[in-house]
Amino acid sequence: MRLILMGPPGAGKGTQARFVADHFGVPAISTGDIFRANVSQGTPLGIEAKRYMDAGEYVPDEVTNHMVRNRIDEADAAPGFLLDGYPRTLAQVTELDGMIEFTGHRLDAVVVLTVDSEELVQRLLQRAVTDGRADDTEDVIRRRQEVYLEQTAPLIEVYRERGILVEVDGMGEVDDVTARIFAALDEIPQS
Ligand code: ADP
């Protein structure tokens, strides 16, 4: 199973990614988590990425693509994977297409979580209190929403045209959202 989980910052991608990946027995690959791990270890990749992350901007495509390619090449991702936070730009879509085509597989579905914009900001402000993420300040949160609308929301139409888009209501309780995702994915044929 090769899946993408999409949605604006605060939509609950990270939370749902773990449940969905476990359900299908594939690794959840979160670009945000990989970047944060590199930041906390002070690697060259982390030092480069931090400048962008702290401002709410996207890390340059070449950096992100290279990182994802290496991660997908690892043995645990051979049977499939769930991507959380990638692709976020059209250039990343093209790059991912190449990576998957190279392995002779296909992308099975793109799940997009939809959540009201005010609810998103509230959730992220709440996360700022509980998790203390450096990029969860109000200004940076608003910038991340803008960047999402400009650069990532257009990807929804790309995948809709391919006929692999699955839209799921991301409002309400975590368990209910998980159940909606499973119900929607049960409809699609698995590769
Ligand atoms: P959220 O979706 O809550 O904003 P993430 O944890 O997914 O947060 O990502 C945090 C930050 O990591 C992003 O704001 C961005 O700077 C960087 N990042 C993550 N994924 C990508 C990507 N695919 N392309 C570019 N930058 C990314």
mmCIF file of N, CA, C and O and ligand atoms in Angstrom, residues 9-10 13 31-33 35-36 52-53 56-59 64 84-88 92 124 127 133 135 144, ligand 1:
data_model
loop_
_atom_site.group_PDB
_atom_site.id
_atom_site.type_symbol
_atom_site.label_atom_id
_atom_site.label_comp_id
_atom_site.label_asym_id
_atom_site.label_seq_id
_atom_site.Cartn_x
_atom_site.Cartn_y
_atom_site.Cartn_z
ATOM 1 N N PRO A 9 -1.679 22.375 7.981
ATOM 2 C CA PRO A 9 -1.101 22.235 9.309
ATOM 3 C C PRO A 9 -2.213 22.235 10.358
ATOM 4 O O PRO A 9 -3.101 23.092 10.307
ATOM 5 N N GLY A 10 -2.186 21.258 11.253
ATOM 6 C CA GLY A 10 -3.213 21.179 12.296
ATOM 7 C C GLY A 10 -4.374 20.267 11.934
ATOM 8 O O GLY A 10 -5.276 20.060 12.729
ATOM 9 N N LYS A 13 -2.702 15.192 10.643
ATOM 10 C CA LYS A 13 -1.988 14.210 9.815
ATOM 11 C C LYS A 13 -1.109 13.288 10.647
ATOM 12 O O LYS A 13 -1.140 12.084 10.484
ATOM 13 N N THR A 31 7.942 13.889 6.922
ATOM 14 C CA THR A 31 9.078 14.766 6.625
ATOM 15 C C THR A 31 9.305 15.750 7.776
ATOM 16 O O THR A 31 10.450 16.037 8.127
ATOM 17 N N GLY A 32 8.213 16.236 8.380
ATOM 18 C CA GLY A 32 8.361 17.155 9.516
ATOM 19 C C GLY A 32 9.125 16.491 10.659
ATOM 20 O O GLY A 32 10.037 17.091 11.250
ATOM 21 N N ASP A 33 8.781 15.226 10.965
ATOM 22 C CA ASP A 33 9.467 14.513 12.053
ATOM 23 C C ASP A 33 10.945 14.283 11.713
ATOM 24 O O ASP A 33 11.813 14.400 12.580
ATOM 25 N N PHE A 35 12.800 16.087 9.727
ATOM 26 C CA PHE A 35 13.500 17.378 9.859
ATOM 27 C C PHE A 35 13.743 17.708 11.333
ATOM 28 O O PHE A 35 14.845 18.107 11.710
ATOM 29 N N ARG A 36 12.701 17.519 12.176
ATOM 30 C CA ARG A 36 12.868 17.859 13.602
ATOM 31 C C ARG A 36 13.939 16.993 14.263
ATOM 32 O O ARG A 36 14.714 17.484 15.092
ATOM 33 N N TYR A 52 14.257 27.552 7.645
ATOM 34 C CA TYR A 52 12.968 27.621 6.944
ATOM 35 C C TYR A 52 11.832 27.276 7.895
ATOM 36 O O TYR A 52 10.801 27.943 7.907
ATOM 37 N N MET A 53 12.005 26.223 8.650
ATOM 38 C CA MET A 53 10.939 25.747 9.541
ATOM 39 C C MET A 53 10.535 26.817 10.544
ATOM 40 O O MET A 53 9.353 27.045 10.778
ATOM 41 N N GLY A 56 8.240 29.197 9.080
ATOM 42 C CA GLY A 56 6.992 28.678 8.513
ATOM 43 C C GLY A 56 7.071 28.482 7.011
ATOM 44 O O GLY A 56 6.051 28.286 6.354
ATOM 45 N N GLU A 57 8.294 28.552 6.457
ATOM 46 C CA GLU A 57 8.473 28.364 5.009
ATOM 47 C C GLU A 57 8.833 26.910 4.727
ATOM 48 O O GLU A 57 9.301 26.205 5.606
ATOM 49 N N TYR A 58 8.662 26.503 3.461
ATOM 50 C CA TYR A 58 9.059 25.152 3.086
ATOM 51 C C TYR A 58 10.572 25.067 2.914
ATOM 52 O O TYR A 58 11.209 25.999 2.416
ATOM 53 N N VAL A 59 11.101 23.938 3.296
ATOM 54 C CA VAL A 59 12.502 23.630 3.045
ATOM 55 C C VAL A 59 12.621 23.449 1.520
ATOM 56 O O VAL A 59 11.689 22.938 0.884
ATOM 57 N N THR A 64 14.514 18.412 0.412
ATOM 58 C CA THR A 64 13.439 17.525 0.870
ATOM 59 C C THR A 64 13.367 16.270 0.005
ATOM 60 O O THR A 64 13.246 15.152 0.519
ATOM 61 N N ASP A 84 3.507 11.386 5.228
ATOM 62 C CA ASP A 84 2.822 12.445 5.971
ATOM 63 C C ASP A 84 3.639 13.726 5.787
ATOM 64 O O ASP A 84 4.756 13.815 6.279
ATOM 65 N N GLY A 85 3.095 14.669 5.037
ATOM 66 C CA GLY A 85 3.805 15.939 4.854
ATOM 67 C C GLY A 85 4.644 15.994 3.589
ATOM 68 O O GLY A 85 5.450 16.912 3.424
ATOM 69 N N TYR A 86 4.455 15.040 2.720
ATOM 70 C CA TYR A 86 5.171 15.012 1.431
ATOM 71 C C TYR A 86 4.286 14.289 0.439
ATOM 72 O O TYR A 86 3.694 13.271 0.817
ATOM 73 N N PRO A 87 4.139 14.744 -0.777
ATOM 74 C CA PRO A 87 4.676 15.979 -1.355
ATOM 75 C C PRO A 87 3.861 17.209 -0.956
ATOM 76 O O PRO A 87 2.694 17.092 -0.628
ATOM 77 N N ARG A 88 4.525 18.365 -0.970
ATOM 78 C CA ARG A 88 3.841 19.633 -0.669
ATOM 79 C C ARG A 88 3.953 20.640 -1.788
ATOM 80 O O ARG A 88 3.419 21.745 -1.670
ATOM 81 N N GLN A 92 7.647 18.392 -5.991
ATOM 82 C CA GLN A 92 7.749 17.172 -5.161
ATOM 83 C C GLN A 92 6.837 16.067 -5.698
ATOM 84 O O GLN A 92 7.173 14.882 -5.614
ATOM 85 N N LEU A 124 -3.501 24.325 16.701
ATOM 86 C CA LEU A 124 -2.051 24.550 16.712
ATOM 87 C C LEU A 124 -1.633 25.390 17.912
ATOM 88 O O LEU A 124 -0.568 25.161 18.496
ATOM 89 N N ARG A 127 -1.510 23.021 20.668
ATOM 90 C CA ARG A 127 -0.310 22.181 20.579
ATOM 91 C C ARG A 127 0.920 22.954 21.046
ATOM 92 O O ARG A 127 1.849 22.375 21.621
ATOM 93 N N ARG A 133 6.370 23.163 20.274
ATOM 94 C CA ARG A 133 7.097 23.185 18.997
ATOM 95 C C ARG A 133 7.466 24.613 18.630
ATOM 96 O O ARG A 133 6.658 25.524 18.740
ATOM 97 N N ASP A 135 7.747 26.134 15.906
ATOM 98 C CA ASP A 135 7.016 26.808 14.828
ATOM 99 C C ASP A 135 5.523 26.940 15.124
ATOM 100 O O ASP A 135 4.744 27.242 14.243
ATOM 101 N N ARG A 144 2.272 29.397 7.926
ATOM 102 C CA ARG A 144 2.220 28.012 7.444
ATOM 103 C C ARG A 144 0.901 27.731 6.731
ATOM 104 O O ARG A 144 0.864 27.011 5.740
HETATM 105 P P1 ADP B 1 2.721 21.039 9.884
HETATM 106 O O1 ADP B 1 2.057 20.258 8.780
HETATM 107 O O2 ADP B 1 2.032 20.920 11.203
HETATM 108 O O3 ADP B 1 3.001 22.465 9.512
HETATM 109 P P2 ADP B 1 5.154 19.356 9.716
HETATM 110 O O4 ADP B 1 5.646 18.743 10.963
HETATM 111 O O5 ADP B 1 4.575 18.451 8.698
HETATM 112 O O6 ADP B 1 4.146 20.481 10.177
HETATM 113 O O7 ADP B 1 6.327 20.207 9.031
HETATM 114 C C1 ADP B 1 7.043 21.179 9.749
HETATM 115 C C2 ADP B 1 7.913 21.997 8.807
HETATM 116 O O8 ADP B 1 8.850 21.134 8.142
HETATM 117 C C3 ADP B 1 7.179 22.710 7.668
HETATM 118 O O9 ADP B 1 6.613 23.947 8.059
HETATM 119 C C4 ADP B 1 8.335 22.870 6.658
HETATM 120 O O10 ADP B 1 9.214 23.921 7.018
HETATM 121 C C5 ADP B 1 9.100 21.582 6.817
HETATM 122 N N1 ADP B 1 8.595 20.559 5.863
HETATM 123 C C6 ADP B 1 7.948 19.400 6.172
HETATM 124 N N2 ADP B 1 7.632 18.710 5.065
HETATM 125 C C7 ADP B 1 8.087 19.446 4.011
HETATM 126 C C8 ADP B 1 8.066 19.285 2.605
HETATM 127 N N3 ADP B 1 7.491 18.213 2.023
HETATM 128 N N4 ADP B 1 8.627 20.245 1.839
HETATM 129 C C9 ADP B 1 9.209 21.310 2.383
HETATM 130 N N5 ADP B 1 9.259 21.549 3.699
HETATM 131 C C10 ADP B 1 8.704 20.625 4.523
#
